[in-house]
Every structure is written in C-alpha cells, then in structure tokens.
XYZ file of C-alpha atoms in Angstrom:
359
model
C 10.170 8.232 -25.791
C 8.996 6.353 -29.452
C 10.618 3.187 -27.907
C 9.435 3.008 -24.718
C 7.714 -0.268 -24.669
C 5.451 -0.382 -21.440
C 3.642 -3.728 -20.201
C 0.834 -4.092 -18.088
C 0.692 -6.911 -16.547
C -2.127 -8.646 -14.890
C -2.234 -9.112 -10.895
C -1.784 -12.186 -9.501
C -3.426 -11.419 -6.195
C -7.094 -12.366 -6.582
C -8.136 -9.728 -4.265
C -6.670 -6.289 -5.943
C -8.572 -4.980 -7.818
C -6.861 -1.484 -9.145
C -4.766 -0.794 -12.028
C -1.491 1.453 -11.670
C -2.700 3.213 -15.237
C -6.528 3.683 -16.492
C -7.463 3.955 -20.095
C -7.818 7.642 -20.094
C -4.238 8.105 -19.200
C -2.944 4.934 -21.156
C -4.696 6.590 -24.380
C -2.474 10.126 -23.302
C 1.187 7.432 -23.168
C -0.015 5.957 -26.539
C -0.618 9.082 -28.215
C 2.846 10.543 -27.153
C 4.369 7.125 -29.269
C 4.610 4.751 -26.314
C 3.786 1.221 -26.972
C 1.640 0.091 -24.397
C 0.370 -3.815 -24.229
C -2.163 -4.748 -21.462
C -2.772 -7.696 -19.981
C -6.355 -9.241 -19.875
C -7.340 -9.501 -16.057
C -9.931 -11.073 -14.641
C -10.473 -8.713 -11.661
C -9.342 -4.990 -12.644
C -11.439 -2.719 -12.500
C -11.839 -1.662 -15.738
C -12.409 -3.413 -18.850
C -10.009 -4.729 -21.431
C -12.169 -2.788 -24.030
C -11.303 0.395 -22.483
C -7.621 -0.297 -23.307
C -8.310 -1.462 -26.277
C -10.151 1.736 -27.473
C -7.438 3.619 -25.794
C -5.151 2.335 -28.463
C -3.273 -0.050 -26.475
C -2.190 -3.794 -27.504
C -3.729 -6.764 -25.834
C -2.337 -9.942 -24.639
C -3.038 -12.910 -21.934
C -2.853 -13.039 -18.394
C 0.737 -14.082 -17.583
C 2.365 -13.409 -21.130
C 4.479 -10.626 -19.500
C 7.236 -13.680 -18.898
C 7.755 -13.588 -22.865
C 7.351 -9.977 -23.119
C 9.951 -8.462 -25.530
C 13.837 -8.163 -23.946
C 13.341 -3.892 -23.406
C 9.666 -4.112 -22.193
C 9.404 -2.767 -19.234
C 6.739 -4.462 -17.536
C 4.561 -2.663 -14.588
C 2.197 -3.418 -12.044
C 1.485 -3.102 -8.061
C 1.768 -5.659 -6.205
C 4.022 -9.114 -5.557
C 4.786 -11.159 -9.021
C 4.229 -14.936 -8.924
C 7.109 -17.460 -7.714
C 7.895 -18.099 -11.467
C 10.193 -17.717 -13.331
C 13.212 -18.077 -11.656
C 15.077 -15.376 -13.240
C 13.456 -11.765 -13.690
C 14.935 -10.301 -17.319
C 12.769 -7.765 -17.543
C 12.629 -3.878 -15.515
C 9.582 -4.044 -13.458
C 7.864 -1.231 -12.038
C 5.694 -2.307 -9.197
C 5.800 -1.880 -5.343
C 8.715 -4.669 -4.079
C 8.255 -4.637 -0.576
C 12.234 -5.314 -0.619
C 14.328 -2.915 0.720
C 13.623 -3.206 4.198
C 14.458 -6.788 5.240
C 10.790 -7.493 4.805
C 10.343 -11.850 4.653
C 10.804 -12.438 0.787
C 12.614 -9.617 0.075
C 16.481 -11.029 -0.772
C 14.744 -14.041 -2.997
C 12.768 -11.584 -4.967
C 16.000 -9.389 -5.284
C 18.184 -12.403 -6.559
C 15.667 -13.288 -9.100
C 16.244 -9.948 -10.801
C 20.273 -10.802 -10.282
C 20.342 -13.530 -11.658
C 18.003 -12.933 -14.765
C 19.892 -9.150 -15.349
C 16.535 -7.500 -15.116
C 16.001 -4.556 -11.966
C 13.198 -3.549 -9.910
C 12.141 0.021 -10.338
C 10.337 0.415 -7.042
C 7.145 3.139 -6.941
C 7.342 3.421 -3.383
C 11.080 5.225 -4.325
C 9.999 6.718 -6.856
C 10.312 10.599 -5.455
C 11.455 13.954 -6.466
C 14.687 15.887 -5.268
C 13.828 16.472 -2.021
C 12.413 12.464 -1.426
C 8.588 13.090 -1.734
C 6.601 10.386 -3.514
C 5.616 11.248 -6.786
C 2.604 8.705 -7.057
C 1.040 7.033 -4.079
C -2.218 5.882 -2.864
C -1.631 6.960 0.428
C -4.488 9.226 0.813
C -6.761 6.052 0.162
C -5.085 3.618 2.340
C -5.632 5.612 5.258
C -9.158 6.723 4.484
C -10.389 2.896 4.259
C -7.966 2.198 6.956
C -9.941 4.578 9.205
C -13.265 3.465 7.823
C -12.883 -0.071 8.565
C -11.836 0.743 12.258
C -14.933 2.922 12.500
C -17.206 -0.301 11.669
C -14.928 -2.206 13.315
C -15.454 -0.484 16.902
C -19.102 0.223 15.681
C -19.538 -3.660 15.075
C -20.274 -3.146 11.442
C -17.430 -4.148 10.090
C -18.683 -7.570 7.955
C -16.340 -9.987 6.021
C -15.140 -11.462 4.153
C -14.495 -7.802 2.702
C -15.957 -6.352 -0.952
C -14.976 -3.616 -2.911
C -17.277 -0.487 -3.525
C -17.266 2.729 -4.296
C -16.666 5.982 -1.962
C -20.522 7.331 -2.173
C -21.714 3.796 -0.582
C -18.935 3.321 2.162
C -19.686 6.752 3.565
C -23.223 6.230 3.557
C -22.078 3.156 5.991
C -19.856 5.430 8.147
C -22.434 7.819 8.946
C -23.366 7.516 12.470
C -26.729 5.925 12.999
C -29.162 6.068 16.005
C -27.566 4.076 19.017
C -23.782 4.095 17.897
C -21.732 5.335 21.155
C -19.396 7.795 20.771
C -15.592 6.997 20.728
C -11.889 8.423 20.796
C -10.005 8.049 17.800
C -6.054 9.089 16.870
C -4.357 9.194 14.179
C -0.662 8.926 14.180
C 1.008 10.481 10.801
C -1.761 12.511 10.693
C -0.552 15.318 8.338
C 1.105 12.545 5.860
C -0.927 11.674 2.880
C -2.503 8.784 4.781
C -3.242 10.412 7.925
C -5.127 13.073 5.531
C -7.205 10.523 4.140
C -8.232 8.741 7.998
C -8.872 11.869 9.170
C -11.470 12.690 6.115
C -13.068 9.004 7.192
C -13.190 9.697 10.637
C -15.405 13.050 10.086
C -17.236 11.164 7.545
C -17.988 9.475 10.418
C -18.866 11.644 12.705
C -15.170 11.516 14.768
C -12.740 14.160 15.246
C -9.799 12.194 15.901
C -6.495 13.324 17.764
C -4.357 13.857 15.374
C -0.475 13.654 15.904
C 2.701 13.599 13.992
C 6.520 13.926 14.341
C 5.933 16.468 16.966
C 3.738 14.717 19.136
C 5.477 11.408 18.741
C 9.230 12.803 19.265
C 8.584 12.008 23.196
C 5.348 9.609 22.671
C 2.780 10.173 25.458
C 1.718 6.333 25.598
C -1.102 6.520 28.642
C -2.631 8.804 25.964
C -2.492 6.853 23.250
C -3.793 3.946 25.535
C -6.897 6.309 26.655
C -7.957 6.403 22.869
C -10.582 3.615 21.840
C -9.087 3.698 18.511
C -5.845 3.889 16.990
C -4.752 4.472 13.572
C -0.852 4.471 12.189
C -0.095 6.026 9.416
C 3.566 6.445 9.760
C 5.889 5.131 7.212
C 9.144 5.226 8.937
C 12.139 5.526 6.897
C 14.699 4.964 9.979
C 14.254 3.104 12.810
C 12.158 4.831 15.672
C 10.827 3.324 19.054
C 7.514 1.325 18.439
C 4.549 2.825 19.135
C 2.794 -0.209 21.039
C 5.102 -2.835 22.697
C 3.564 -6.044 24.089
C 3.477 -4.537 27.556
C 1.457 -2.222 26.525
C -1.425 -4.447 25.227
C -1.693 -5.606 29.050
C -1.614 -2.313 30.571
C -4.411 -2.069 33.262
C -5.379 1.626 32.116
C -5.260 0.361 28.459
C -8.923 1.240 26.706
C -7.949 0.906 23.379
C -9.701 -1.500 21.458
C -9.024 -0.863 17.702
C -5.680 -0.671 16.305
C -5.651 -0.397 12.185
C -1.774 -0.301 10.808
C -2.020 1.057 7.290
C 1.746 1.105 6.830
C 1.480 -3.038 7.421
C 5.846 -2.761 8.361
C 5.376 -6.023 9.418
C 8.325 -8.416 9.396
C 10.573 -5.052 8.840
C 13.164 -3.331 11.511
C 10.917 -0.252 10.829
C 7.648 -1.811 11.829
C 6.501 0.786 14.429
C 3.596 -1.691 15.967
C 5.856 -4.915 16.744
C 2.550 -6.428 18.360
C 1.942 -9.028 15.523
C 3.557 -11.061 12.791
C 1.293 -11.825 10.275
C -1.007 -9.168 8.210
C -4.756 -9.821 8.305
C -6.760 -9.956 4.735
C -10.141 -9.343 3.232
C -11.624 -13.041 4.244
C -10.441 -11.960 8.025
C -10.188 -8.735 8.002
C -9.757 -8.676 11.873
C -7.177 -10.285 14.071
C -7.678 -10.361 18.156
C -4.726 -9.757 20.064
C -6.037 -10.046 23.434
C -9.557 -11.413 24.798
C -11.787 -10.067 26.890
C -11.912 -12.280 30.080
C -14.715 -12.241 32.021
C -14.976 -9.687 35.087
C -11.637 -8.316 33.747
C -11.204 -4.698 33.405
C -9.660 -4.827 30.258
C -11.236 -4.203 26.793
C -10.170 -6.982 23.606
C -7.992 -5.709 21.464
C -8.319 -6.344 17.580
C -6.112 -5.653 14.768
C -6.626 -4.308 11.227
C -3.472 -5.013 9.110
C -4.795 -5.236 5.353
C -1.601 -4.252 2.854
C -4.220 -3.560 0.021
C -6.450 -1.400 1.481
C -7.146 0.843 -1.543
C -8.216 -1.977 -3.528
C -11.130 -2.051 -1.860
C -11.895 1.577 -3.467
C -10.316 0.213 -6.528
C -11.902 3.052 -8.911
C -11.090 6.126 -7.182
C -7.590 4.789 -5.833
C -6.605 3.440 -9.124
C -7.826 7.179 -11.274
C -6.128 9.421 -8.667
C -2.464 7.004 -8.863
C -2.820 7.059 -12.492
C -3.273 10.467 -12.617
C 0.328 11.075 -10.786
C 1.792 7.790 -12.225
C 1.348 8.729 -15.941
C 3.117 12.227 -15.923
C 6.477 10.403 -14.487
C 5.894 7.661 -17.232
C 5.856 10.661 -20.057
C 9.327 11.192 -18.590
C 10.795 7.630 -18.426
C 14.454 7.688 -18.583
C 17.982 7.396 -17.165
C 17.928 10.540 -15.302
C 15.182 11.845 -12.452
C 13.425 9.910 -10.543
C 13.623 7.071 -12.479
C 17.319 6.940 -11.993
C 17.114 7.261 -8.476
C 14.799 4.341 -8.760
C 17.389 2.146 -10.445
C 19.983 3.578 -8.085
C 18.050 2.406 -4.667
C 17.895 -0.942 -6.380
C 21.530 -1.499 -7.063
C 21.918 -0.243 -3.557
C 19.844 -2.881 -1.911
C 21.319 -6.107 -4.052
C 24.928 -4.209 -2.450
C 23.784 -4.447 1.176
C 22.555 -8.055 0.531
C 25.786 -9.096 -1.011
C 24.048 -9.769 -3.961
C 26.321 -9.799 -7.343
C 24.188 -7.703 -9.562
C 25.094 -8.984 -13.007
C 24.674 -7.120 -16.280
C 21.775 -4.929 -15.544
C 20.296 -2.495 -18.383
C 20.380 0.907 -18.182
C 16.816 2.671 -17.815
C-alpha cells in the first residue's frame, strides 16, 4: 500500500458534480500510506480545501496526463479526447464493453499507450455483485424525474439539489392526479431507489423483476402511466418496448425513464430511442398527441449521470464502498478481475494490447 499513488482527476463533463472519493475517505487512504493527489475542480461538490485538510496533494485540473507513470488515475465519467495514447491505469466507468459508440476508440487509446481501464462497473465480488455503485440514487432520481414530468412539474434545465428539497417537491400536492407506475428491475439497487422515490411521491408502484419479465406481459406494461427501467442486462434479452408498442391503440403509457441508458448497445432493452437526454433538455418526446387522437403523448427521460443531481448524498455512499476496495488495491481479487475484463474486451475487438503493466 505504501507505493500506491492515486490521482483523483477533475471531471470534464460540466454537469458532473460527484466525486468517487469524499475527503473523509481520502483521509483513510492517506493514513494507510497511500499518496493521494486531488485535482482542482470548479464543479466538484466538495471543495479542494477539505481534501488538503485530509492530507492530499493538490494539482491543477487535467494535470493527470503528466502524472507519474505508476500513478493510478481515478474518476467517474468519460475522459477528454486527448491525449491519443493513455499511459496510466484508469479507474472510472468506461462504458466500453458492450459495443457502445466510441468504445473501440477508447480501448485503442489504452492499447496505444500501454495503460489499462479498470472499469468500476466490473468491480465485482466472487459472485459477480458490484462492490461500489450509484444504483440506488440513479433509480431514486429516475423515478423522481418521472413523477415530476407526469405531474407537469419538471423544469429545465435541471440543477443539483439535496434529498430534503427533492423530497418536498415529490410529495403529492392538491390537484395532483393519481397515476400508475411500474418499475422493472425492482429488486436491484436501482429498482429499490425507484421504489423509495415513488412511495415518497405517494405512489405505490407495480414491481417487476426476473420472474415477471421472462414472459413479459406487454399489454400490462403499456397500461401503466409511468415506466422506470432499472434493469442492467448482461446478456441480450427481448426488448421491453418496441417501436410498434408506441403506436399500440391500447397504450396508456405516457412517461418512460430509462435509468440504465444502454443506448447504442446490443443489450439495450428499450431500443425506441437513439440518444440520451441531458440536464438542459431532460425530456424527449417520442410520440406526439395528435388532435382527437386516443393516444396520449409519450415522453422519455434518459440521463446517464442521474446521481449527479444529488451529488453530496450519492458521492458519500459511493465513496464509502469504494474506499474499502482501494485499501485492498492489488493484482488479485476484484481489481485483478477488472484488468482481466479489460484485456478480454481488447481481444474481442482484435486490439493488440502492447505492454500492459500489472496491477
């Protein structure tokens, strides 16, 4: 552990307010002998002064490109387009193993530089369970935005808030119409978060998981007003919504929130849209409501960094789980599996790995 140097980078996405490590957990790492460098960041929810007080070194935003060769760079979302060759080991959500757009280009950058991606989505235990995840908050916010959209109270652009403030906006107000909701993937982390948000809003959702989706009751799905997808598919499965379903005369469904956002992947269970939505434009209309038509309009919410809308709460929970894994960073166990999965993805794309360093 005394030789480990972690480098917490600034996030290039302007709406990314989270951090994978909060100062209190940074202190745990420093006290254990880890060198921790933290880049300055204008949007990170926690100020750089708190990291300094925890014993971290401070560096300018984006300086990871010239970090010591053995430093392990840690972040959350996408890297900038440069440099073309990635020489470090990077820990972040790469979204590169399901043939997503840009995946091959990212992996080739690692191969060209001799670095490696340790993807947080694949940091799992011996049984394949995620060891650090934002799932609860993704589901909570997905359902919360769906409720606000259904009730006509979703205002754009979205801005970060606190759970206390959000809960207040979710509570049923005079004049709010009742509506029905269904959560698919209800037993997972994201599904649990979605259920909590719906109940805060005074809505008891229909809860479906594997048993209910092996033979999907599509008419029953379309008969709900709101649908939140919280399924993270690992193998291709039949889609939950198809284009023809959107024009089904019996469709009552008006609001869909795709928490998973596997758009562009062969694992996408909602292949009815081709691009995500964002904080500036959180809702995309998939179907209009022509005059005198029995069809309601159909709106989609598909934001791929939902937990950043509650950056303090989601960062604190994620960091508490991740720090336990970083304290055991090494070539075996979960981190070794991450490296193996990266190399497998490279082979699947026919990429020559080059001289990868070992974790």
